[in-house]
CSV table of N, CA and C in Angstrom, one decimal:
chain,number,residue,atom,x,y,z
A,1,MET,N,-95.2,-109.1,-4.4
A,1,MET,CA,-93.8,-109.1,-4.0
A,1,MET,C,-93.5,-107.9,-3.1
A,2,THR,N,-92.7,-108.2,-2.1
A,2,THR,CA,-92.3,-107.2,-1.2
A,2,THR,C,-90.8,-107.0,-1.4
A,3,TYR,N,-90.3,-105.7,-1.3
A,3,TYR,CA,-88.9,-105.4,-1.5
A,3,TYR,C,-88.4,-104.9,-0.1
A,4,LYS,N,-87.4,-105.6,0.4
A,4,LYS,CA,-86.8,-105.2,1.7
A,4,LYS,C,-85.5,-104.6,1.5
A,5,PHE,N,-85.3,-103.3,1.8
A,5,PHE,CA,-84.1,-102.6,1.6
A,5,PHE,C,-83.4,-102.5,3.0
A,6,TYR,N,-82.3,-103.3,3.1
A,6,TYR,CA,-81.5,-103.5,4.3
A,6,TYR,C,-80.4,-102.4,4.5
A,7,ASP,N,-80.2,-101.9,5.7
A,7,ASP,CA,-79.0,-101.2,6.0
A,7,ASP,C,-77.9,-102.2,6.3
A,8,THR,N,-76.7,-101.7,6.5
A,8,THR,CA,-75.5,-102.6,6.7
A,8,THR,C,-75.6,-103.5,7.9
A,9,CYS,N,-75.9,-102.9,9.0
A,9,CYS,CA,-76.0,-103.7,10.3
A,9,CYS,C,-77.1,-104.8,10.2
A,10,SER,N,-78.2,-104.5,9.6
A,10,SER,CA,-79.3,-105.4,9.5
A,10,SER,C,-78.9,-106.6,8.5
A,11,LEU,N,-78.2,-106.2,7.5
A,11,LEU,CA,-77.6,-107.3,6.6
A,11,LEU,C,-76.7,-108.2,7.4
A,12,LEU,N,-75.8,-107.7,8.2
A,12,LEU,CA,-74.9,-108.5,9.0
A,12,LEU,C,-75.7,-109.4,9.9
A,13,LEU,N,-76.7,-108.8,10.6
A,13,LEU,CA,-77.5,-109.6,11.5
A,13,LEU,C,-78.3,-110.7,10.9
A,14,LYS,N,-78.8,-110.5,9.7
A,14,LYS,CA,-79.7,-111.4,9.0
A,14,LYS,C,-78.9,-112.4,8.0
A,15,ALA,N,-77.7,-112.2,7.9
A,15,ALA,CA,-76.9,-112.9,6.8
A,15,ALA,C,-77.3,-114.3,6.5
A,16,ASN,N,-77.4,-115.2,7.5
A,16,ASN,CA,-77.7,-116.6,7.3
A,16,ASN,C,-79.1,-116.8,6.9
A,17,HIS,N,-80.0,-115.9,7.1
A,17,HIS,CA,-81.4,-116.0,6.8
A,17,HIS,C,-81.9,-115.0,5.9
A,18,LEU,N,-81.0,-114.3,5.2
A,18,LEU,CA,-81.3,-113.2,4.3
A,18,LEU,C,-82.3,-113.5,3.2
A,19,PHE,N,-82.2,-114.7,2.7
A,19,PHE,CA,-83.1,-115.1,1.6
A,19,PHE,C,-84.1,-116.2,1.9
A,20,ASP,N,-84.5,-116.2,3.2
A,20,ASP,CA,-85.4,-117.2,3.7
A,20,ASP,C,-86.9,-116.9,3.4
A,21,GLU,N,-87.2,-115.7,3.3
A,21,GLU,CA,-88.6,-115.3,3.1
A,21,GLU,C,-89.1,-115.4,1.6
A,22,GLU,N,-90.2,-116.0,1.4
A,22,GLU,CA,-90.8,-116.1,0.1
A,22,GLU,C,-91.4,-114.8,-0.3
A,23,ASP,N,-91.4,-114.6,-1.6
A,23,ASP,CA,-92.0,-113.3,-2.2
A,23,ASP,C,-91.4,-112.1,-1.6
A,24,VAL,N,-90.1,-112.1,-1.3
A,24,VAL,CA,-89.4,-111.0,-0.8
A,24,VAL,C,-88.1,-110.8,-1.6
A,25,LYS,N,-87.9,-109.7,-2.2
A,25,LYS,CA,-86.7,-109.4,-2.9
A,25,LYS,C,-85.8,-108.5,-2.0
A,26,VAL,N,-84.6,-108.9,-1.8
A,26,VAL,CA,-83.6,-108.2,-0.9
A,26,VAL,C,-83.0,-107.1,-1.8
A,27,VAL,N,-82.9,-105.9,-1.2
A,27,VAL,CA,-82.3,-104.7,-1.9
A,27,VAL,C,-81.2,-104.2,-1.0
A,28,ILE,N,-80.1,-103.8,-1.6
A,28,ILE,CA,-78.9,-103.4,-0.9
A,28,ILE,C,-78.4,-102.1,-1.6
A,29,SER,N,-78.0,-101.2,-0.8
A,29,SER,CA,-77.3,-100.0,-1.3
A,29,SER,C,-75.9,-100.3,-1.6
A,30,SER,N,-75.4,-99.6,-2.6
A,30,SER,CA,-74.0,-99.7,-3.0
A,30,SER,C,-73.1,-99.2,-1.8
A,31,ILE,N,-73.7,-98.3,-1.0
A,31,ILE,CA,-73.0,-97.8,0.2
A,31,ILE,C,-72.7,-99.0,1.2
A,32,SER,N,-73.7,-99.9,1.4
A,32,SER,CA,-73.6,-101.0,2.3
A,32,SER,C,-72.5,-101.9,1.8
A,33,LEU,N,-72.4,-102.2,0.5
A,33,LEU,CA,-71.4,-103.0,-0.1
A,33,LEU,C,-70.0,-102.4,0.2
A,34,GLN,N,-69.9,-101.1,0.1
A,34,GLN,CA,-68.6,-100.4,0.4
A,34,GLN,C,-68.3,-100.6,1.9
A,35,GLU,N,-69.3,-100.4,2.7
A,35,GLU,CA,-69.0,-100.6,4.2
A,35,GLU,C,-68.6,-102.0,4.5
A,36,LEU,N,-69.2,-103.0,3.9
A,36,LEU,CA,-68.8,-104.4,4.1
A,36,LEU,C,-67.4,-104.6,3.7
A,37,GLU,N,-67.0,-104.1,2.6
A,37,GLU,CA,-65.6,-104.2,2.1
A,37,GLU,C,-64.6,-103.5,3.1
A,38,ASP,N,-65.0,-102.3,3.6
A,38,ASP,CA,-64.2,-101.6,4.6
A,38,ASP,C,-64.1,-102.4,5.9
A,39,ILE,N,-65.2,-103.0,6.3
A,39,ILE,CA,-65.2,-103.8,7.6
A,39,ILE,C,-64.3,-105.0,7.5
A,40,LYS,N,-64.3,-105.7,6.4
A,40,LYS,CA,-63.5,-106.9,6.4
A,40,LYS,C,-62.0,-106.7,6.4
A,41,THR,N,-61.6,-105.4,6.1
A,41,THR,CA,-60.1,-105.1,6.1
A,41,THR,C,-59.7,-104.1,7.2
A,42,ALA,N,-60.7,-103.7,8.0
A,42,ALA,CA,-60.4,-102.6,9.0
A,42,ALA,C,-59.6,-103.1,10.1
A,43,ASN,N,-58.6,-102.2,10.5
A,43,ASN,CA,-57.8,-102.5,11.6
A,43,ASN,C,-58.5,-102.3,13.0
A,44,ASN,N,-59.5,-101.5,13.0
A,44,ASN,CA,-60.2,-101.2,14.2
A,44,ASN,C,-61.4,-102.1,14.5
A,45,LYS,N,-61.7,-103.1,13.7
A,45,LYS,CA,-62.8,-104.0,13.9
A,45,LYS,C,-62.3,-105.3,14.4
A,46,ASP,N,-63.1,-106.0,15.3
A,46,ASP,CA,-62.7,-107.2,15.8
A,46,ASP,C,-62.8,-108.4,14.8
A,47,ALA,N,-62.2,-109.5,15.1
A,47,ALA,CA,-62.2,-110.6,14.1
A,47,ALA,C,-63.5,-111.1,13.8
A,48,GLU,N,-64.4,-111.1,14.8
A,48,GLU,CA,-65.8,-111.6,14.6
A,48,GLU,C,-66.6,-110.8,13.6
A,49,ILE,N,-66.5,-109.5,13.7
A,49,ILE,CA,-67.3,-108.7,12.7
A,49,ILE,C,-66.6,-108.8,11.3
A,50,LYS,N,-65.3,-108.9,11.3
A,50,LYS,CA,-64.6,-109.0,10.0
A,50,LYS,C,-65.1,-110.3,9.3
A,51,TYR,N,-65.1,-111.4,10.1
A,51,TYR,CA,-65.6,-112.7,9.6
A,51,TYR,C,-67.0,-112.6,9.1
A,52,SER,N,-67.9,-111.9,9.9
A,52,SER,CA,-69.3,-111.8,9.5
A,52,SER,C,-69.4,-111.0,8.2
A,53,ALA,N,-68.6,-110.0,8.0
A,53,ALA,CA,-68.6,-109.3,6.7
A,53,ALA,C,-68.2,-110.2,5.5
A,54,ARG,N,-67.1,-110.9,5.7
A,54,ARG,CA,-66.6,-111.8,4.7
A,54,ARG,C,-67.7,-112.9,4.4
A,55,LYS,N,-68.3,-113.4,5.4
A,55,LYS,CA,-69.3,-114.5,5.2
A,55,LYS,C,-70.5,-113.9,4.5
A,56,LEU,N,-70.9,-112.7,4.8
A,56,LEU,CA,-72.1,-112.1,4.1
A,56,LEU,C,-71.7,-111.8,2.7
A,57,LEU,N,-70.5,-111.4,2.4
A,57,LEU,CA,-70.2,-111.1,1.0
A,57,LEU,C,-70.1,-112.4,0.2
A,58,ASN,N,-69.7,-113.5,0.8
A,58,ASN,CA,-69.8,-114.8,0.2
A,58,ASN,C,-71.2,-115.3,-0.1
A,59,ILE,N,-72.1,-115.0,0.9
A,59,ILE,CA,-73.5,-115.4,0.7
A,59,ILE,C,-74.1,-114.6,-0.5
A,60,LEU,N,-73.8,-113.3,-0.6
A,60,LEU,CA,-74.2,-112.5,-1.7
A,60,LEU,C,-73.7,-113.0,-3.0
A,61,ASN,N,-72.4,-113.3,-3.0
A,61,ASN,CA,-71.7,-113.8,-4.2
A,61,ASN,C,-72.4,-115.1,-4.7
A,62,ASP,N,-72.8,-116.0,-3.8
A,62,ASP,CA,-73.4,-117.2,-4.1
A,62,ASP,C,-74.9,-117.1,-4.5
A,63,ASN,N,-75.5,-115.9,-4.3
A,63,ASN,CA,-76.9,-115.8,-4.6
A,63,ASN,C,-77.2,-114.5,-5.4
A,64,PRO,N,-76.5,-114.2,-6.5
A,64,PRO,CA,-76.7,-113.0,-7.2
A,64,PRO,C,-78.1,-112.7,-7.7
A,65,GLU,N,-78.9,-113.7,-8.0
A,65,GLU,CA,-80.2,-113.5,-8.5
A,65,GLU,C,-81.2,-113.1,-7.3
A,66,ALA,N,-80.8,-113.3,-6.1
A,66,ALA,CA,-81.7,-113.1,-5.0
A,66,ALA,C,-81.8,-111.7,-4.4
A,67,TYR,N,-81.0,-110.8,-4.9
A,67,TYR,CA,-80.9,-109.5,-4.4
A,67,TYR,C,-80.6,-108.5,-5.5
A,68,GLU,N,-80.9,-107.2,-5.2
A,68,GLU,CA,-80.6,-106.1,-6.2
A,68,GLU,C,-79.8,-105.1,-5.5
A,69,ILE,N,-78.9,-104.5,-6.2
A,69,ILE,CA,-78.0,-103.4,-5.7
A,69,ILE,C,-78.6,-102.1,-6.2
A,70,TRP,N,-78.8,-101.1,-5.3
A,70,TRP,CA,-79.3,-99.8,-5.8
A,70,TRP,C,-78.1,-98.9,-5.5
A,71,THR,N,-77.6,-98.3,-6.6
A,71,THR,CA,-76.4,-97.5,-6.5
A,71,THR,C,-76.7,-96.0,-6.1
A,72,PHE,N,-76.0,-95.6,-5.1
A,72,PHE,CA,-76.1,-94.3,-4.5
A,72,PHE,C,-75.6,-93.2,-5.5
A,73,ARG,N,-76.4,-92.2,-5.7
A,73,ARG,CA,-76.0,-91.0,-6.5
A,73,ARG,C,-76.2,-89.8,-5.6
A,74,GLU,N,-75.3,-88.8,-5.6
A,74,GLU,CA,-75.4,-87.6,-4.8
A,74,GLU,C,-76.7,-86.9,-4.8
A,75,GLU,N,-77.4,-86.9,-5.9
A,75,GLU,CA,-78.7,-86.2,-5.9
A,75,GLU,C,-79.8,-86.9,-5.1
A,76,MET,N,-79.5,-88.1,-4.7
A,76,MET,CA,-80.5,-88.9,-3.9
A,76,MET,C,-80.6,-88.3,-2.5
A,77,ILE,N,-79.6,-87.6,-2.1
A,77,ILE,CA,-79.6,-87.0,-0.7
A,77,ILE,C,-80.5,-85.8,-0.5
A,78,GLN,N,-80.9,-85.2,-1.6
A,78,GLN,CA,-81.7,-84.0,-1.6
A,78,GLN,C,-83.0,-84.1,-0.7
A,79,PRO,N,-83.8,-85.1,-0.9
A,79,PRO,CA,-85.0,-85.2,0.0
A,79,PRO,C,-84.6,-85.3,1.5
A,80,VAL,N,-83.5,-85.9,1.8
A,80,VAL,CA,-83.0,-86.0,3.2
A,80,VAL,C,-82.6,-84.6,3.7
A,81,ALA,N,-81.8,-83.9,2.9
A,81,ALA,CA,-81.4,-82.5,3.3
A,81,ALA,C,-82.6,-81.6,3.4
A,82,GLU,N,-83.6,-81.8,2.5
A,82,GLU,CA,-84.8,-80.9,2.6
A,82,GLU,C,-85.5,-81.1,3.9
A,83,LYS,N,-85.4,-82.2,4.5
A,83,LYS,CA,-86.1,-82.4,5.8
A,83,LYS,C,-85.2,-81.9,7.0
A,84,GLY,N,-84.1,-81.3,6.7
A,84,GLY,CA,-83.3,-80.6,7.7
A,84,GLY,C,-82.1,-81.5,8.2
A,85,PHE,N,-81.9,-82.6,7.7
A,85,PHE,CA,-80.8,-83.5,8.1
A,85,PHE,C,-79.5,-83.1,7.3
A,86,THR,N,-78.6,-82.3,8.0
A,86,THR,CA,-77.5,-81.7,7.2
A,86,THR,C,-76.2,-82.4,7.5
A,87,HIS,N,-76.1,-83.2,8.5
A,87,HIS,CA,-74.9,-84.0,8.8
A,87,HIS,C,-75.0,-85.3,8.0
A,88,ILE,N,-74.6,-85.3,6.8
A,88,ILE,CA,-74.8,-86.5,5.9
A,88,ILE,C,-73.8,-87.6,6.2
A,89,ASN,N,-74.2,-88.7,6.6
A,89,ASN,CA,-73.3,-89.8,6.9
A,89,ASN,C,-73.8,-91.0,6.0
A,90,ASN,N,-73.1,-92.2,6.2
A,90,ASN,CA,-73.5,-93.3,5.4
A,90,ASN,C,-74.9,-93.8,5.7
A,91,ASP,N,-75.3,-93.8,7.0
A,91,ASP,CA,-76.6,-94.2,7.3
A,91,ASP,C,-77.6,-93.4,6.5
A,92,LEU,N,-77.5,-92.1,6.4
A,92,LEU,CA,-78.4,-91.2,5.7
A,92,LEU,C,-78.3,-91.5,4.2
A,93,ARG,N,-77.1,-91.8,3.7
A,93,ARG,CA,-77.0,-92.2,2.3
A,93,ARG,C,-77.7,-93.4,1.9
A,94,ILE,N,-77.6,-94.4,2.9
A,94,ILE,CA,-78.4,-95.7,2.7
A,94,ILE,C,-79.9,-95.4,2.7
A,95,LEU,N,-80.3,-94.6,3.6
A,95,LEU,CA,-81.7,-94.2,3.7
A,95,LEU,C,-82.2,-93.5,2.4
A,96,ALA,N,-81.3,-92.6,1.9
A,96,ALA,CA,-81.6,-91.9,0.7
A,96,ALA,C,-81.8,-92.8,-0.5
A,97,CYS,N,-80.9,-93.8,-0.5
A,97,CYS,CA,-81.0,-94.9,-1.6
A,97,CYS,C,-82.3,-95.6,-1.4
A,98,ALA,N,-82.7,-96.0,-0.2
A,98,ALA,CA,-83.9,-96.7,0.0
A,98,ALA,C,-85.1,-95.9,-0.4
A,99,TYR,N,-85.1,-94.6,0.0
A,99,TYR,CA,-86.2,-93.8,-0.4
A,99,TYR,C,-86.3,-93.6,-1.9
A,100,ASP,N,-85.2,-93.4,-2.6
A,100,ASP,CA,-85.2,-93.3,-4.0
A,100,ASP,C,-85.7,-94.6,-4.7
A,101,TYR,N,-85.3,-95.7,-4.2
A,101,TYR,CA,-85.8,-97.0,-4.7
A,101,TYR,C,-87.3,-97.1,-4.5
A,102,ASP,N,-87.7,-96.8,-3.3
A,102,ASP,CA,-89.2,-96.9,-3.1
A,102,ASP,C,-89.9,-95.9,-4.0
A,103,TYR,N,-89.5,-94.7,-4.1
A,103,TYR,CA,-90.2,-93.7,-4.9
A,103,TYR,C,-90.2,-94.0,-6.4
A,104,ASN,N,-89.0,-94.5,-6.9
A,104,ASN,CA,-88.9,-94.6,-8.3
A,104,ASN,C,-89.1,-96.0,-8.9
A,105,GLU,N,-89.0,-97.1,-8.0
A,105,GLU,CA,-89.1,-98.4,-8.5
A,105,GLU,C,-90.3,-99.2,-8.0
A,106,HIS,N,-90.5,-99.1,-6.7
A,106,HIS,CA,-91.6,-99.9,-6.1
A,106,HIS,C,-92.3,-99.1,-5.0
A,107,PRO,N,-93.1,-98.1,-5.4
A,107,PRO,CA,-93.8,-97.3,-4.4
A,107,PRO,C,-94.7,-98.2,-3.6
A,108,ASP,N,-94.7,-97.9,-2.3
A,108,ASP,CA,-95.6,-98.6,-1.3
A,108,ASP,C,-95.4,-100.1,-1.3
A,109,GLU,N,-94.3,-100.6,-1.8
A,109,GLU,CA,-94.0,-102.0,-1.8
A,109,GLU,C,-92.6,-102.3,-1.1
A,110,THR,N,-91.9,-101.2,-0.7
A,110,THR,CA,-90.6,-101.2,-0.1
A,110,THR,C,-90.6,-101.1,1.4
A,111,ILE,N,-89.9,-102.0,2.0
A,111,ILE,CA,-89.8,-101.9,3.5
A,111,ILE,C,-88.4,-101.6,3.8
A,112,PHE,N,-88.1,-100.6,4.6
A,112,PHE,CA,-86.8,-100.3,5.0
A,112,PHE,C,-86.4,-101.1,6.3
A,113,VAL,N,-85.3,-101.8,6.3
A,113,VAL,CA,-85.0,-102.6,7.5
A,113,VAL,C,-83.7,-102.1,8.1
A,114,THR,N,-83.9,-101.7,9.4
A,114,THR,CA,-82.7,-101.2,10.2
A,114,THR,C,-83.0,-101.5,11.7
A,115,ASN,N,-81.9,-101.8,12.4
A,115,ASN,CA,-81.9,-102.0,13.8
A,115,ASN,C,-81.4,-100.8,14.5
A,116,ASP,N,-81.0,-99.8,13.8
A,116,ASP,CA,-80.5,-98.5,14.3
A,116,ASP,C,-81.6,-97.6,14.7
A,117,LEU,N,-81.8,-97.4,16.0
A,117,LEU,CA,-83.0,-96.6,16.5
A,117,LEU,C,-83.0,-95.2,16.0
A,118,SER,N,-81.9,-94.5,15.9
A,118,SER,CA,-81.8,-93.2,15.3
A,118,SER,C,-82.2,-93.2,13.9
A,119,LEU,N,-81.7,-94.1,13.1
A,119,LEU,CA,-82.0,-94.2,11.7
A,119,LEU,C,-83.5,-94.5,11.5
A,120,LYS,N,-84.0,-95.4,12.4
A,120,LYS,CA,-85.4,-95.8,12.3
A,120,LYS,C,-86.3,-94.5,12.5
A,121,ALA,N,-85.9,-93.7,13.4
A,121,ALA,CA,-86.7,-92.4,13.7
A,121,ALA,C,-86.7,-91.5,12.4
A,122,ILE,N,-85.5,-91.4,11.8
A,122,ILE,CA,-85.4,-90.6,10.6
A,122,ILE,C,-86.1,-91.2,9.5
A,123,ALA,N,-86.0,-92.5,9.3
A,123,ALA,CA,-86.7,-93.2,8.2
A,123,ALA,C,-88.2,-93.0,8.3
A,124,ASN,N,-88.7,-92.8,9.5
A,124,ASN,CA,-90.1,-92.6,9.7
A,124,ASN,C,-90.6,-91.4,8.9
A,125,CYS,N,-89.7,-90.4,8.7
A,125,CYS,CA,-90.1,-89.2,8.0
A,125,CYS,C,-90.3,-89.5,6.5
A,126,PHE,N,-89.8,-90.6,6.0
A,126,PHE,CA,-89.9,-91.0,4.6
A,126,PHE,C,-90.8,-92.2,4.3
A,127,PHE,N,-90.8,-93.2,5.3
A,127,PHE,CA,-91.5,-94.4,5.0
A,127,PHE,C,-92.8,-94.6,5.8
A,128,GLY,N,-92.8,-94.1,7.0
A,128,GLY,CA,-93.9,-94.3,7.9
A,128,GLY,C,-93.7,-95.6,8.7
A,129,GLU,N,-94.2,-95.7,9.9
A,129,GLU,CA,-93.9,-96.9,10.8
A,129,GLU,C,-94.3,-98.2,10.2
A,130,ASP,N,-95.3,-98.3,9.3
A,130,ASP,CA,-95.7,-99.6,8.8
A,130,ASP,C,-94.8,-100.1,7.7
A,131,SER,N,-93.8,-99.3,7.3
A,131,SER,CA,-92.9,-99.7,6.2
A,131,SER,C,-91.5,-99.7,6.7
A,132,ILE,N,-91.3,-99.8,8.0
A,132,ILE,CA,-90.0,-100.0,8.6
A,132,ILE,C,-90.0,-101.2,9.5
A,133,GLU,N,-88.9,-102.0,9.4
A,133,GLU,CA,-88.8,-103.2,10.2
A,133,GLU,C,-87.4,-103.3,10.8
A,134,SER,N,-87.3,-104.1,11.8
A,134,SER,CA,-86.0,-104.5,12.4
A,134,SER,C,-85.8,-105.9,12.2
A,135,VAL,N,-84.5,-106.4,12.3
A,135,VAL,CA,-84.2,-107.8,12.3
A,135,VAL,C,-84.4,-108.3,13.7
A,136,ASN,N,-85.2,-109.3,13.8
A,136,ASN,CA,-85.5,-109.9,15.1
A,136,ASN,C,-84.4,-110.9,15.4
A,137,GLU,N,-83.4,-110.5,16.2
A,137,GLU,CA,-82.2,-111.3,16.5
A,137,GLU,C,-82.5,-112.6,17.2
A,138,GLU,N,-83.5,-112.6,18.0
A,138,GLU,CA,-83.9,-113.8,18.7
A,138,GLU,C,-84.4,-114.9,17.8
A,139,SER,N,-85.0,-114.6,16.7
A,139,SER,CA,-85.5,-115.6,15.8
A,139,SER,C,-84.5,-116.1,14.8
A,140,LEU,N,-83.3,-115.6,14.9
A,140,LEU,CA,-82.2,-116.0,13.9
A,140,LEU,C,-81.5,-117.3,14.3
A,141,ASP,N,-81.6,-117.7,15.5
A,141,ASP,CA,-80.9,-118.9,16.0
A,141,ASP,C,-81.3,-120.2,15.3
């Protein structure tokens, strides 16, 4: 079994195909769920992204056995801060959750999924290139 830990953007991109892969368990940070809730009601987001967030939340609601939520705790940020990343934002909180999940639950079986190039570079400090993926947007059609 492989465990794919998605950041919020990658979840939105992969929504319709999130559970298509066999022998893959989807893992989501509690931070991503909070971000999705914020997106669907935000005044500064366009209608398309709001719709995507609502749709994704419905997909998650319809498939509760297909994914796991990993709840962020403040102490998870310590390894990130120790690497010198001091401007802690939600991306780094999601990464901290993913690292904690990998370290404590499924060492060397967790793949961090992000399309954010900056976050991917930071994630390399924790996962290594062979344990980081992006959502291939062209294959989602």
